[in-house]
CSV table of C-alpha atoms and ligand atoms in Angstrom, one decimal:
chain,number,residue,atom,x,y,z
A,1,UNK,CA,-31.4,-0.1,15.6
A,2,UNK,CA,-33.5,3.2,16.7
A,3,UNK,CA,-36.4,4.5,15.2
A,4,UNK,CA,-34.3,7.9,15.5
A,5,UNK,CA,-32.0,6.3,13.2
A,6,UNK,CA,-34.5,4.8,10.7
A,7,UNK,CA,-35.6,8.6,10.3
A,8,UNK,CA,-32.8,10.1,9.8
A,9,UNK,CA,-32.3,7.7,6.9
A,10,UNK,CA,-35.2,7.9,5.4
A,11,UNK,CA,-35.2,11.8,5.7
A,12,UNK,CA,-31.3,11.4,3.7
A,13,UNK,CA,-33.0,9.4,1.5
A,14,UNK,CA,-35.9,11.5,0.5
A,15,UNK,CA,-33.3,14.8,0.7
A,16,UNK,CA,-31.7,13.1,-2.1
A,17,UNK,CA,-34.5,11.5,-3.7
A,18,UNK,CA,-33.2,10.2,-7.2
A,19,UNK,CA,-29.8,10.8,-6.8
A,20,UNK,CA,-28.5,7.6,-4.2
A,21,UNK,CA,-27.3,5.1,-5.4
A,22,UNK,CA,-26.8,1.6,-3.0
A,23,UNK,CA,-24.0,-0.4,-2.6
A,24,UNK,CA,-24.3,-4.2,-0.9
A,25,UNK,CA,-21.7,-6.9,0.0
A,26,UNK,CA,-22.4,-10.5,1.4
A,27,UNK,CA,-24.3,-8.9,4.5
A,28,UNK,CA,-27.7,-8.0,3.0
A,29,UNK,CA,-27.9,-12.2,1.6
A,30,UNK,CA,-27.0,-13.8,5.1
A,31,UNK,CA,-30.8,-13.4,5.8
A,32,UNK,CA,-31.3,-15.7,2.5
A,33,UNK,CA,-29.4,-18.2,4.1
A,34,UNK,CA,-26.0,-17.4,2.2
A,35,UNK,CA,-22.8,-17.0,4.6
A,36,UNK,CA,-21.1,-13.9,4.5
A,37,UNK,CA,-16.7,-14.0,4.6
A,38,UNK,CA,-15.6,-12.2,7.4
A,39,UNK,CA,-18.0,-12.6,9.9
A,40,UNK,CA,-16.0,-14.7,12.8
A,41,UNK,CA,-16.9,-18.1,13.0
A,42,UNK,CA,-19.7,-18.1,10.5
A,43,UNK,CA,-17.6,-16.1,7.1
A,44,UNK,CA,-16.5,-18.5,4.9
A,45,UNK,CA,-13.0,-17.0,5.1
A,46,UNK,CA,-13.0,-18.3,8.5
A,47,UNK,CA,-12.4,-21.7,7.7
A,48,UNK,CA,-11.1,-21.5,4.4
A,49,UNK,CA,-8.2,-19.5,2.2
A,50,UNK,CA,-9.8,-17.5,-0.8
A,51,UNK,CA,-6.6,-17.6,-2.5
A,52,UNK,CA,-6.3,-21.6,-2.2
A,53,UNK,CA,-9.7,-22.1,-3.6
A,54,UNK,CA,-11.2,-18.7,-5.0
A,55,UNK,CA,-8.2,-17.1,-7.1
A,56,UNK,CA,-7.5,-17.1,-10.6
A,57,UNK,CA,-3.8,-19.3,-9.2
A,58,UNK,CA,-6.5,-21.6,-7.9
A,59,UNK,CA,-8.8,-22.2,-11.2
A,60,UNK,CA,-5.9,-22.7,-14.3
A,61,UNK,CA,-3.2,-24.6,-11.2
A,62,UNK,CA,-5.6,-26.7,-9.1
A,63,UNK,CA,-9.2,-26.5,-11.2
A,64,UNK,CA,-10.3,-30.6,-10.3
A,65,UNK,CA,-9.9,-28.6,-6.1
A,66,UNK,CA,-11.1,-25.2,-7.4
A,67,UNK,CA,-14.3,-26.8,-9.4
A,68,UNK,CA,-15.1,-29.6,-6.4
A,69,UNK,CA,-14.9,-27.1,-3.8
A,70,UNK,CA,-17.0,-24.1,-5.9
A,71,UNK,CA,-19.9,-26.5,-6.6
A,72,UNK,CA,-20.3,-27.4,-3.5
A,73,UNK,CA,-20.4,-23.9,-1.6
A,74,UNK,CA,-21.7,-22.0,-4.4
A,75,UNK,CA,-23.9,-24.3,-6.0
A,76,UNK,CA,-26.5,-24.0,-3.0
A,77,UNK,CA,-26.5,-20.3,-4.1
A,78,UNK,CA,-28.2,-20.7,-7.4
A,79,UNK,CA,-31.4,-21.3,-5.7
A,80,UNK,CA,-30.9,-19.1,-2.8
A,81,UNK,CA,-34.4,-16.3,-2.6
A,82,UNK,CA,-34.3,-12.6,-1.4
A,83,UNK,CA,-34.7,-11.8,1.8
A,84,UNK,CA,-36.6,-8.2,3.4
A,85,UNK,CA,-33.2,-6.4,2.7
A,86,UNK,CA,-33.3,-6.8,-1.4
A,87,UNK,CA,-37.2,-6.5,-1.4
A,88,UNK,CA,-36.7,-2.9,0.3
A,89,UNK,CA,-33.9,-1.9,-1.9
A,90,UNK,CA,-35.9,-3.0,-4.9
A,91,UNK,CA,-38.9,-0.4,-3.4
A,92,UNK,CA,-36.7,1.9,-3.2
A,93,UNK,CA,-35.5,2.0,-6.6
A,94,UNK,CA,-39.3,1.8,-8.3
A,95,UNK,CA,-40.1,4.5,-5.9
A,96,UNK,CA,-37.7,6.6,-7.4
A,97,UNK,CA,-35.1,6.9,-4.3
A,98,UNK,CA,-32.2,5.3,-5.4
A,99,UNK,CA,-30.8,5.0,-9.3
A,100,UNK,CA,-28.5,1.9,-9.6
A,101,UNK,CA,-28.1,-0.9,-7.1
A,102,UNK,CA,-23.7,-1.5,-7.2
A,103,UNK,CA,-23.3,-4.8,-5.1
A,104,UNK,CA,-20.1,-7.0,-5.0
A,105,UNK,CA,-22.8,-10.6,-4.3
A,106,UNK,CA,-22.8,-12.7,-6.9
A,107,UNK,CA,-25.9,-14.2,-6.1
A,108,UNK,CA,-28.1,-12.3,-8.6
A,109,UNK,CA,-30.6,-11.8,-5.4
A,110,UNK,CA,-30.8,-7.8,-6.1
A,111,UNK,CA,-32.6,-8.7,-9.5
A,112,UNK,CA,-34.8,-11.7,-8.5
A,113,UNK,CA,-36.1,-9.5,-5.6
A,114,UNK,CA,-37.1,-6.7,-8.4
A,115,UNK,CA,-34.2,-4.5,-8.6
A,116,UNK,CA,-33.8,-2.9,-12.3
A,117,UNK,CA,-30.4,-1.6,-12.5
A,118,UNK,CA,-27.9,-3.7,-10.9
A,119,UNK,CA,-24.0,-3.6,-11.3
A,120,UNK,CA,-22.6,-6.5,-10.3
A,121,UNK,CA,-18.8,-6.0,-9.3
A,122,UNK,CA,-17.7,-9.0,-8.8
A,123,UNK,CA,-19.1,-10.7,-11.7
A,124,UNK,CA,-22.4,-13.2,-11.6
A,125,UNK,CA,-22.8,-16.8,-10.4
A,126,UNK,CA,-25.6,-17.4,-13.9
A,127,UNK,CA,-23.3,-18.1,-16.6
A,128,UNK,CA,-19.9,-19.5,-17.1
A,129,UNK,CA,-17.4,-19.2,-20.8
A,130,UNK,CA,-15.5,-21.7,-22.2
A,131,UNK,CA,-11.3,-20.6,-21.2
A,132,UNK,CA,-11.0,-21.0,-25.6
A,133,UNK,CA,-13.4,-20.1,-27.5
A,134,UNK,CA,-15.4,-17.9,-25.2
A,135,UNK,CA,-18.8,-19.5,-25.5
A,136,UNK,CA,-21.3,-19.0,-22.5
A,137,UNK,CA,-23.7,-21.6,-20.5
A,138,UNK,CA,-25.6,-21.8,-17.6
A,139,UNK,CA,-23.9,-22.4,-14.2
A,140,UNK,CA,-26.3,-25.2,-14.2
A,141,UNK,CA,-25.3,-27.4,-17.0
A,142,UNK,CA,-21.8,-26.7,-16.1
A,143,UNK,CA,-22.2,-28.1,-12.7
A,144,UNK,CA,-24.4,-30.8,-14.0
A,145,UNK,CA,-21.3,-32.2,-15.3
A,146,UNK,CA,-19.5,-32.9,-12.1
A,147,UNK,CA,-18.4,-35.0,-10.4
A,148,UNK,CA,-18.7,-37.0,-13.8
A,149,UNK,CA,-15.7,-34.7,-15.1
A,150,UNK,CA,-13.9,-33.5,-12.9
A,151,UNK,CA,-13.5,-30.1,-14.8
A,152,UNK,CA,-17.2,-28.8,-16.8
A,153,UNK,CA,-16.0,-28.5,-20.2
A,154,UNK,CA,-17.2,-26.8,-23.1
A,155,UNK,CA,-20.1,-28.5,-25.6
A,156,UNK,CA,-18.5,-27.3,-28.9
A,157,UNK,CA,-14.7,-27.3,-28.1
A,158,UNK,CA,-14.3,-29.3,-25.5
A,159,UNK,CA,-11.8,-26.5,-23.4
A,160,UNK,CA,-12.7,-26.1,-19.5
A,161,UNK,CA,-14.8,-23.2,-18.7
A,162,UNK,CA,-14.6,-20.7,-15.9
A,163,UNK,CA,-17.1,-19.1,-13.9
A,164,UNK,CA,-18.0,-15.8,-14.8
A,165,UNK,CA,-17.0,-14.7,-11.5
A,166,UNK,CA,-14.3,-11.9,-10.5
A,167,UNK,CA,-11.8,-14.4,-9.2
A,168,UNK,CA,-9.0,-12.9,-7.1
A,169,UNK,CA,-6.3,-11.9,-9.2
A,170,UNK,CA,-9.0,-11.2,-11.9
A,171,UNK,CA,-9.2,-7.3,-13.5
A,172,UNK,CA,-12.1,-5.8,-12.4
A,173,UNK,CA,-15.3,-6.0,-15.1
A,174,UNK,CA,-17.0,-3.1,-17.5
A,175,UNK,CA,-19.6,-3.0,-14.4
A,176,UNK,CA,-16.9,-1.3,-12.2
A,177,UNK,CA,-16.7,1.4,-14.5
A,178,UNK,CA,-20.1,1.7,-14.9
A,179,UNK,CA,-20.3,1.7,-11.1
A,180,UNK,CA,-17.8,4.7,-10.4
A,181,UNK,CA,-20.1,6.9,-13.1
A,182,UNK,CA,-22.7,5.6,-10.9
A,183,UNK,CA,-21.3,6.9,-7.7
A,184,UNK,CA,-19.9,9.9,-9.1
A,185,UNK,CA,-23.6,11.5,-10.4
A,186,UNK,CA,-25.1,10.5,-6.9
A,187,UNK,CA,-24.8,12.7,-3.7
A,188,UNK,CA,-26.0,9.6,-1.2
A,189,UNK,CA,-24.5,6.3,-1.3
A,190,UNK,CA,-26.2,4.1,1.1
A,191,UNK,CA,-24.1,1.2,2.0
A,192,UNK,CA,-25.5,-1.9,3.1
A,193,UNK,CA,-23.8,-5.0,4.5
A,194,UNK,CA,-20.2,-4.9,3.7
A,195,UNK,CA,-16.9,-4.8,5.9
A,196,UNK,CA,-15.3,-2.1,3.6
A,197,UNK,CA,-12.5,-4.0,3.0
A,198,UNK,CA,-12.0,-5.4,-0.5
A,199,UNK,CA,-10.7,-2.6,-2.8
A,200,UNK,CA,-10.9,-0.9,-5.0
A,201,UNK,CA,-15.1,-2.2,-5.0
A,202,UNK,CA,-14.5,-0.4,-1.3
A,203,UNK,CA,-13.4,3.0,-2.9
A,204,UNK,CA,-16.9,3.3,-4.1
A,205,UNK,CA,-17.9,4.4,-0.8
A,206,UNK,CA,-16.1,7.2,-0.5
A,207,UNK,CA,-16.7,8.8,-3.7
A,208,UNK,CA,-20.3,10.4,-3.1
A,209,UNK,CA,-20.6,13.5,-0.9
A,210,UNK,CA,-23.1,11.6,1.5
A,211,UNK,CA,-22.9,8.5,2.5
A,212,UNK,CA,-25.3,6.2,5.1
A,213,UNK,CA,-24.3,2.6,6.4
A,214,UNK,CA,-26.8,-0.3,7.4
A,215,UNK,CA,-24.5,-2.8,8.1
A,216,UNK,CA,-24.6,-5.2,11.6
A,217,UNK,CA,-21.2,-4.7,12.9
A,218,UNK,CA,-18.7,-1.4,12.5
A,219,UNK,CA,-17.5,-0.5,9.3
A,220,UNK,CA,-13.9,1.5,8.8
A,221,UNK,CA,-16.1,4.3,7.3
A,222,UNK,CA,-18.7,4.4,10.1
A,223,UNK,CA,-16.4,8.1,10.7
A,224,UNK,CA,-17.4,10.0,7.8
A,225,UNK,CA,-21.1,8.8,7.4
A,226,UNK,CA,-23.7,11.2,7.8
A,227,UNK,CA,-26.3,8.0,9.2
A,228,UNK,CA,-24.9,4.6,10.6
A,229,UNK,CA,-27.1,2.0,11.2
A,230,UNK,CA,-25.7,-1.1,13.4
A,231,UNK,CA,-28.5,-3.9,12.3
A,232,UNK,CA,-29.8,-6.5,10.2
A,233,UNK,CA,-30.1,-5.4,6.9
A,234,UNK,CA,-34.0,-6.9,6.5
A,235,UNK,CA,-35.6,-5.3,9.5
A,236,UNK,CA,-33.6,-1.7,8.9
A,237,UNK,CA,-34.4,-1.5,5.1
A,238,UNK,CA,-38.0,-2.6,6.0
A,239,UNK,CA,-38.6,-0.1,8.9
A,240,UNK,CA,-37.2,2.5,6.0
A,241,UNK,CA,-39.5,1.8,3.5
A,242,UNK,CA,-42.6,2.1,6.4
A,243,UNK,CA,-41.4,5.3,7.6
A,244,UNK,CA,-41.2,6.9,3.5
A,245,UNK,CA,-44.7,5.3,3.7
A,246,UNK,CA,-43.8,2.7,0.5
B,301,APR,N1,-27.5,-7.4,8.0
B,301,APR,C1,-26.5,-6.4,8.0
B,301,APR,N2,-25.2,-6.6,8.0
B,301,APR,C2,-24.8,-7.9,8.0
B,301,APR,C3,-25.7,-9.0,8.1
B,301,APR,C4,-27.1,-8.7,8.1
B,301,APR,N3,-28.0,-9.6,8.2
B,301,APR,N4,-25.0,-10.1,8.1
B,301,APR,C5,-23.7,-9.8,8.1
B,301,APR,N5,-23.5,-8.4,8.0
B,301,APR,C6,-22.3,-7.6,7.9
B,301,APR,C7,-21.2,-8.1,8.7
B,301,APR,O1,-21.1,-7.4,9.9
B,301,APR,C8,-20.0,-7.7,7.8
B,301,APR,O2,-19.4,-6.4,8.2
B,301,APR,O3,-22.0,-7.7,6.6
B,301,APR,C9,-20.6,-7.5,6.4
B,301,APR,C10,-20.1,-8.6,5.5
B,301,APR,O4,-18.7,-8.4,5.3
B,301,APR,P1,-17.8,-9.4,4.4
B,301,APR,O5,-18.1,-10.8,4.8
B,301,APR,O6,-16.4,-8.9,4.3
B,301,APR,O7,-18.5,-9.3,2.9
B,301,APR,P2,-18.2,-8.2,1.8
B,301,APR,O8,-17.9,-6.9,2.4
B,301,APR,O9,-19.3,-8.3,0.8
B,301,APR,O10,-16.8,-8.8,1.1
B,301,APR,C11,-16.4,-8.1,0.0
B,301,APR,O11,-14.7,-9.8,-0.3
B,301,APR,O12,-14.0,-12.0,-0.4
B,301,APR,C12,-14.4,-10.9,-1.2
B,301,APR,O13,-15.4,-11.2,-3.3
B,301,APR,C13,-15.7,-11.3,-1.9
B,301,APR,O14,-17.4,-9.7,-2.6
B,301,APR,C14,-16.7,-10.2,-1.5
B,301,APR,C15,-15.7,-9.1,-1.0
């Protein structure tokens, strides 16, 4: 990270001052102790298949494997804290620098650091709905069920639950919509900690006339950024948020 860089991103961010809007992935919560998936040796996709154990195949086919093995990686998650990268972001937003904070973590860490307006892509690891009649609960009572059941089921109808996560093979949620509105009335969309390559939450990124990256290792659309920063999330956002004086 340069301080030449931290400038230049703070002076894109106070050029557009009210019109960025922020887009995270699994990046800015490694800090908080949460792996990301596609960082060698450390993603969680480098040890396991998402489509074994994260797809929608996996849940209604294999749910006693799908349950066992999302309890124990996610489960951690629920008390997971933010980190110097969401505590930034959430100045910048009360500052008045960025609108809406899009992120594809289900870790709800954007809203415990402060954040206000948060569209969560990928769904949320807080609640999950029974499969039948749609009722929702905490992630935390449904986990408190296992390993007595091997599936959390639902108090009134008895029906397994899901997670209200995006599984693969799920249709994107009513927050991706909201997202793409988002992008499209911002002229800056600062990108923070993802690899760029899950679509169509990927496509976001491309959608605004500027675009900035904070992100530790190359992205695909390091090319057409205005600013690239190659660092960790905490200490870039921070230095940020010192230069703009927050
Ligand atoms: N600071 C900045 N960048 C970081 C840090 C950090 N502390 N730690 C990791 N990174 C970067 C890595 O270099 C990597 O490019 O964050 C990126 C994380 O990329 P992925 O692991 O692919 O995560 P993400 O882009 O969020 O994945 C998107 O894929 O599997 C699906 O649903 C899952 O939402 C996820 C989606």
């Amino acid at each position: 990270m340069q301080q030449s860089e931290v400038q230049a991103l703070a002076n894109l961010l106070k050029r557009h001052r009210g019109q960025a809007t922020v887009f995270t992935g699994a990046g800015i919560s490694t800090e908080s102790g949460i792996p990301d998936f596609r960082s060698p040796g450390t993603g969680l996709w480098s040890h396991i298949d998402p489509m074994e154990y994260l797809s929608v195949d996996a849940l209604y086919a294999r749910p006693h494997n799908f349950w066992k093995y999302f309890s124990k990686v996610f489960g951690p998650t629920l008390d997971a804290q933010p980190n110097a990268g969401h505590i930034a972001l959430a100045a910048l937003e009360n500052a008045g620098y960025i609108h809406t904070v899009i992120t594809q973590n289900i870790d709800g860490l954007h809203q415990k650091a402060g954040a206000k307006k948060v569209l969560e892509v990928h769904g949320h690891l807080r609640t999950v709905r029974c499969n039948s009649c749609g009722r929702q609960y905490p992630m935390k009572e449904a986990l408190a069920q296992l390993p007595k059941v091997p599936v959390p089921r639902c108090d009134d109808c008895g029906h397994s639950v899901r997670p209200d996560v995006v599984l693969f093979g799920d249709m994107m949620p009513p927050a991706f919509t909201q997202a793409l509105q988002a992008v499209e009335q911002s002229q800056l969309v600062l990108m923070v900690g993802s690899s760029l390559t899950v679509s169509p939450a990927n496509t976001l990124a491309f959608y605004a006339s500027h675009l900035a990256i904070v992100n530790r290792d190359p992205t695909p659309a390091d090319g057409r950024a205005d600013v690239v920063v190659h660092g960790t999330a905490g200490q870039v956002l921070t230095a940020v948020t010192e230069e703009l004086k927050l």
